[in-house]
Structure formats: C-alpha cells, structure tokens
Amino acid sequence: DVKVTQSSRYLVKRTGEKVFLECVQDMDHENMFWYRQDPGLGLRLIYFSYDVKMKEKGDIPEGYSVSREKKERFSLILESASTNQTSMYLCASSSNRARTDTEAFFGQGTRLTVV
Amino acid sequence: AQKITQTQPGMFVQEKEAVTLDCTYDTSDQSYGLFWYKQPSSGEMIFLIYQGSYDEQNATEGRYSLNFQKARKSANLVISASQLGDSAMYFCAMREGLASGSARQLTFGSGTQLTVLP
C-alpha cells in the first residue's frame, strides 16, 4: 500500500516562528511536491524536487524554502511564519518511470494556523 | 494565463443522475497528461482518472469517464449514476513536459464542489 505521510495533521504556530513541515514517502519516487490549498484557489505549487538535493520553485515560493537530503523525505520550511501562510499544506510524490499515467500520491495534509 | 480552468465553483446533481464537471486547459506542449482527483471532506486526495494527450480513446474508470476534446482543450469529467458518496471537491490537473523527462509537476484548477442530493 503506497504511502505519503505528513508529520502533523494540525499545527498552530506564532508569527515569526520558524516552521518545519515534514513529508515522507515509501514508494522510492523521484519527484516530491509541496502545495498549499486555499478556498477558491485550488492547489498551488510551492516547490518541487526531482532528485535528492535538487529543488525547483513552483508558482508561489516566496516565504518558503525546502530541503531534500534523502530521497524519501521532503521538508517545507517557513523561515518566519506569517498569518497569510495560514493554509492547508499538501505533500505529494510521483515516479519518473516510463509510463505516462503516473499519478501523484498525496499525504493527508497539514492544516497550519499562524496566530 | 491560467493553465487549468474550472468554471463551476459548485454543482448540484440528483442521486442516480449523471453530471459533467468542466475543465479546460492551456498548454503548448504536445505531450501532456490530464488528471481528475476527488477530495472528500476528510481532506485526502483520491486519484480518479487519467487521459494522455496521445490517447485516442476517452478514458473510463467505472462510473467515471473523461470527455477529452483536444482541439478545444477540454477534459470534462462525467460521473454516471451519482451516489451520495460522490459529494466532494473535484480537481482537474495537468502534467506538462512528459516527453522531456522533466520533473512533471502537476498544475491544478480551483476545483468544483459537487453536492449529490437524495
């Protein structure tokens, strides 16, 4: 059974705190992604990674950074949390195998509230 | 420009009837994939169906089918015989650059909230 696990389901942090959201996948996938989901806006890509230590900015990278030191783990870092980063954060992973119908598998999401 | 457009924020359908959820996309790539995901109130993202840009036939998975019109750049999801458990948010998504072997990021639309009425 494939699995993408996010470290927390709910998180409350104070403005200015450094926040770490962790994501682990057990499928040996090359690609990992961080999205944030807000009502009416769908899922917006923050960062993605196609290999260990490799990262690419998505559509809304400002205020975020990422780390991928091991293939199975992809961390999202909020350097100094702000209230406008209150959102649902979704991690996903996918494979680069030859078949093209490789959907992304998602974690259960982390609902982050910054107060 | 929006890469994925879902113009229906909310839809209602009577139980046992069919419903179509609209999705249009924008890409200059020749090789791309289109996906539909379901997100129930519990929050998990459930993969429903996939259509490749070179697939000649419309994809089907049980009660789900994808009405793919390449020239119009539309990829509408059709759910037949709606059930109460189909009530959820539905997202259309696209993966570009399949031929280039890039990281294959997935771009999502804003979603359609479907409510099935008893």
mmCIF file of N, CA, C and O in Angstrom, chain B residues 48-49 59-66 77-81 83:
data_model
loop_
_atom_site.group_PDB
_atom_site.id
_atom_site.type_symbol
_atom_site.label_atom_id
_atom_site.label_comp_id
_atom_site.label_asym_id
_atom_site.label_seq_id
_atom_site.Cartn_x
_atom_site.Cartn_y
_atom_site.Cartn_z
ATOM 1 N N LEU B 48 -8.733 9.731 -9.606
ATOM 2 C CA LEU B 48 -9.890 9.114 -10.244
ATOM 3 C C LEU B 48 -9.576 8.577 -11.630
ATOM 4 O O LEU B 48 -9.915 7.433 -11.952
ATOM 5 N N ILE B 49 -8.960 9.400 -12.481
ATOM 6 C CA ILE B 49 -8.869 9.044 -13.889
ATOM 7 C C ILE B 49 -7.783 9.861 -14.564
ATOM 8 O O ILE B 49 -7.454 10.976 -14.129
ATOM 9 N N ALA B 59 -10.781 8.151 -21.704
ATOM 10 C CA ALA B 59 -10.531 7.272 -20.575
ATOM 11 C C ALA B 59 -11.831 6.988 -19.811
ATOM 12 O O ALA B 59 -12.710 7.845 -19.714
ATOM 13 N N THR B 60 -11.929 5.770 -19.302
ATOM 14 C CA THR B 60 -13.061 5.410 -18.445
ATOM 15 C C THR B 60 -12.546 4.585 -17.268
ATOM 16 O O THR B 60 -11.608 3.795 -17.411
ATOM 17 N N GLU B 61 -13.163 4.810 -16.102
ATOM 18 C CA GLU B 61 -12.844 4.047 -14.893
ATOM 19 C C GLU B 61 -14.145 3.883 -14.115
ATOM 20 O O GLU B 61 -14.574 4.779 -13.401
ATOM 21 N N GLY B 62 -14.792 2.753 -14.318
ATOM 22 C CA GLY B 62 -16.060 2.527 -13.617
ATOM 23 C C GLY B 62 -17.095 3.570 -14.002
ATOM 24 O O GLY B 62 -17.433 3.723 -15.171
ATOM 25 N N ARG B 63 -17.601 4.305 -13.011
ATOM 26 C CA ARG B 63 -18.632 5.319 -13.281
ATOM 27 C C ARG B 63 -18.044 6.643 -13.765
ATOM 28 O O ARG B 63 -18.795 7.579 -14.060
ATOM 29 N N TYR B 64 -16.715 6.719 -13.822
ATOM 30 C CA TYR B 64 -16.068 7.950 -14.272
ATOM 31 C C TYR B 64 -15.613 7.821 -15.721
ATOM 32 O O TYR B 64 -15.061 6.800 -16.116
ATOM 33 N N SER B 65 -15.862 8.848 -16.493
ATOM 34 C CA SER B 65 -15.306 8.907 -17.835
ATOM 35 C C SER B 65 -14.819 10.329 -18.092
ATOM 36 O O SER B 65 -15.293 11.288 -17.483
ATOM 37 N N LEU B 66 -13.846 10.424 -18.967
ATOM 38 C CA LEU B 66 -13.264 11.722 -19.282
ATOM 39 C C LEU B 66 -13.597 12.043 -20.728
ATOM 40 O O LEU B 66 -13.232 11.279 -21.626
ATOM 41 N N LEU B 77 -15.010 15.824 -16.806
ATOM 42 C CA LEU B 77 -15.271 14.581 -16.076
ATOM 43 C C LEU B 77 -16.769 14.313 -16.072
ATOM 44 O O LEU B 77 -17.556 15.195 -15.722
ATOM 45 N N VAL B 78 -17.141 13.108 -16.450
ATOM 46 C CA VAL B 78 -18.541 12.695 -16.405
ATOM 47 C C VAL B 78 -18.684 11.619 -15.347
ATOM 48 O O VAL B 78 -17.973 10.605 -15.383
ATOM 49 N N ILE B 79 -19.574 11.845 -14.408
ATOM 50 C CA ILE B 79 -19.880 10.844 -13.388
ATOM 51 C C ILE B 79 -21.281 10.332 -13.685
ATOM 52 O O ILE B 79 -22.245 11.109 -13.715
ATOM 53 N N SER B 80 -21.392 9.052 -13.921
ATOM 54 C CA SER B 80 -22.712 8.476 -14.212
ATOM 55 C C SER B 80 -23.329 7.950 -12.920
ATOM 56 O O SER B 80 -22.608 7.611 -11.977
ATOM 57 N N ALA B 81 -24.639 7.899 -12.888
ATOM 58 C CA ALA B 81 -25.363 7.313 -11.752
ATOM 59 C C ALA B 81 -24.812 7.815 -10.421
ATOM 60 O O ALA B 81 -24.291 7.044 -9.599
ATOM 61 N N GLN B 83 -23.895 9.010 -6.758
ATOM 62 C CA GLN B 83 -24.203 8.452 -5.437
ATOM 63 C C GLN B 83 -23.937 9.526 -4.386
ATOM 64 O O GLN B 83 -23.158 10.461 -4.616
#
